[in-house]
């Protein structure tokens, strides 16, 4: 019988609030037992986890993977390698690939490629509109049957209010939701940095923070109109978070995530033309970063996603405005989130909740918890182990980390997917 | 002339922002001496003998490129002009490919103009040459600000305390940004005047006063600096028409009368006559110093080349 016993771990289950030192037994890919003094079956393989934290494998709501179409940047296999090193066991892939995932066969292709890695559950989004072009809605029913987890145009905003209205209404038919990249396309066009003093000094075309606020406000109104469910990705401004907080209080089906750059960095990271810190949406002033931290604390933000976007050196070693936006984020997702725990902004359980149970609940998945019978998707990490992010030495193919040089505390020691070790010696 | 401190400590001239008053003052002193030398008809061809200066222009330019060429030749450098096609499919790739080419050629001084903000800074990390920014996107044009300051100082005898009004398309102007940094650093009171659609966000944070009305902004000005309004700004819808722009923000005799009676008029060129400036003003020898700006341009560029060449020798 295939059994693994973790001994003396700090068991962390955000869903139940459990935080105890104990053992955890995995049998046939599922959690068989956990707690104190659960006993040791004969012949079991043991993992000495004393001094380490054992938590559910991370559930990442948002990653743009190079495959299909940009395999020179990243393949599904290399993304899976980086995800495993980051403690991620469930990864949602954006559909704005080449071709866009607007056909059931393409969704099935990505699912198969994910399964072939054996190390992650890769869940593709279906395109919200055909070709992710923002015009006609895609075949949500067929895409969902093929395995699409929800619907989005990925890194492109659905700019037309009419199209968004139809998408929200139609997704509701299938009990699904629409993920929006909240940035008004006409205000954001050509922009490279948040409009303000720094962009003015650097001579960079600016994107006003209002570009995010406008689309969030509009889509909240459309959620009210359609009774559909909208999820805002990588929310980064204080004003947009205020709107989402109010919409939730009103009882609308509105959720959101943010990504580590928006609570760990501010716009000064692009000083000296650091194109690795060019992101979409662009990094914001410190006041917005603080508002994102506050919204993580008060529950307005439902999840922390990696917002991983692979780019190679040719995409980034360009004059700033010509460089591609987006940063690699899989391997640093846990470490950068733990910085907010070490900084006293979040408890360890609250931080893990945002990385596991809450995104799993949003997607309706049985993962993201340490409980008897749950799939044994696990991450073992040393909460205080120091390391430094070094572009060029990250796992996987994509090395374009906006955190290059950042010193972190908290490192993944091992990752298990349905009971099988997929990362760590 | 000798200095007790490095005038351009980075070994490049990428921006005015970050230079301190002693650095700017020393550059202007040196440029002043070159202005006198140029007027005397003498040259100093031994200074840069054996050094290679490459003019690398990714954007069309006649005046700036010629000015650098003349400055280099008057100091004895071997000057090569490289015009790089602006229609290259991927300009960025060309930029770094060009960097390795230039390294292989052992270029000493590299003058670059590029449509992208930050391109000279990127190149400076990749080449062994001293890099001079001859205009990058909407970021900076440092030698233009130095020549403007030298022109003002010669006409007004000082910089400190002067009221300088910079008018027109400030949003897209690298000349405006470099001038704002230089003039505020040297103690001028700087105003920017233009429609809100052509004023950059948070402009006041750069230490200037923002005006949208020419009368209010020009009142009491010692220097009126006009900026070029590029045609494509009109198609971008930032101003509705050239006739409306000229009516409200173009400089004519009526508007110039609001400035101080001895106010001088400047323009970095090339001018759009009848859009941002009336010909009667541009050609008025009593008010316009546009010709002198061009003359000072050569002197300032000689000073910059001189300073960077000293650094190259010091590091050799």
CSV table of N, CA, C and O in Angstrom, one decimal, chain A residues 2-3 13 125 163 268 322 355:
chain,number,residue,atom,x,y,z
A,2,UNK,N,0.5,2.2,-0.8
A,2,UNK,CA,1.3,3.5,-0.9
A,2,UNK,C,1.0,4.4,0.2
A,2,UNK,O,-0.1,5.1,0.2
A,3,UNK,N,1.9,4.5,1.2
A,3,UNK,CA,1.6,5.4,2.3
A,3,UNK,C,2.8,6.3,2.7
A,3,UNK,O,3.9,5.8,2.5
A,13,UNK,N,-4.4,24.2,8.5
A,13,UNK,CA,-5.5,24.0,7.6
A,13,UNK,C,-6.4,25.3,7.7
A,13,UNK,O,-7.2,25.4,8.7
A,125,UNK,N,-8.9,28.1,-18.3
A,125,UNK,CA,-10.1,29.0,-18.5
A,125,UNK,C,-10.5,28.8,-19.9
A,125,UNK,O,-9.7,28.6,-20.8
A,163,UNK,N,-20.8,43.5,-24.6
A,163,UNK,CA,-20.2,42.2,-24.6
A,163,UNK,C,-20.1,41.6,-23.2
A,163,UNK,O,-20.5,40.5,-22.9
A,268,UNK,N,8.1,52.6,-7.6
A,268,UNK,CA,9.5,53.0,-7.6
A,268,UNK,C,10.4,51.8,-8.2
A,268,UNK,O,11.5,52.1,-8.5
A,322,UNK,N,8.7,49.7,-24.9
A,322,UNK,CA,8.6,48.7,-25.9
A,322,UNK,C,8.7,47.3,-25.2
A,322,UNK,O,8.3,46.3,-25.9
A,355,UNK,N,-4.3,31.6,-0.3
A,355,UNK,CA,-3.6,30.9,-1.3
A,355,UNK,C,-4.1,29.5,-1.6
A,355,UNK,O,-3.7,28.8,-2.5
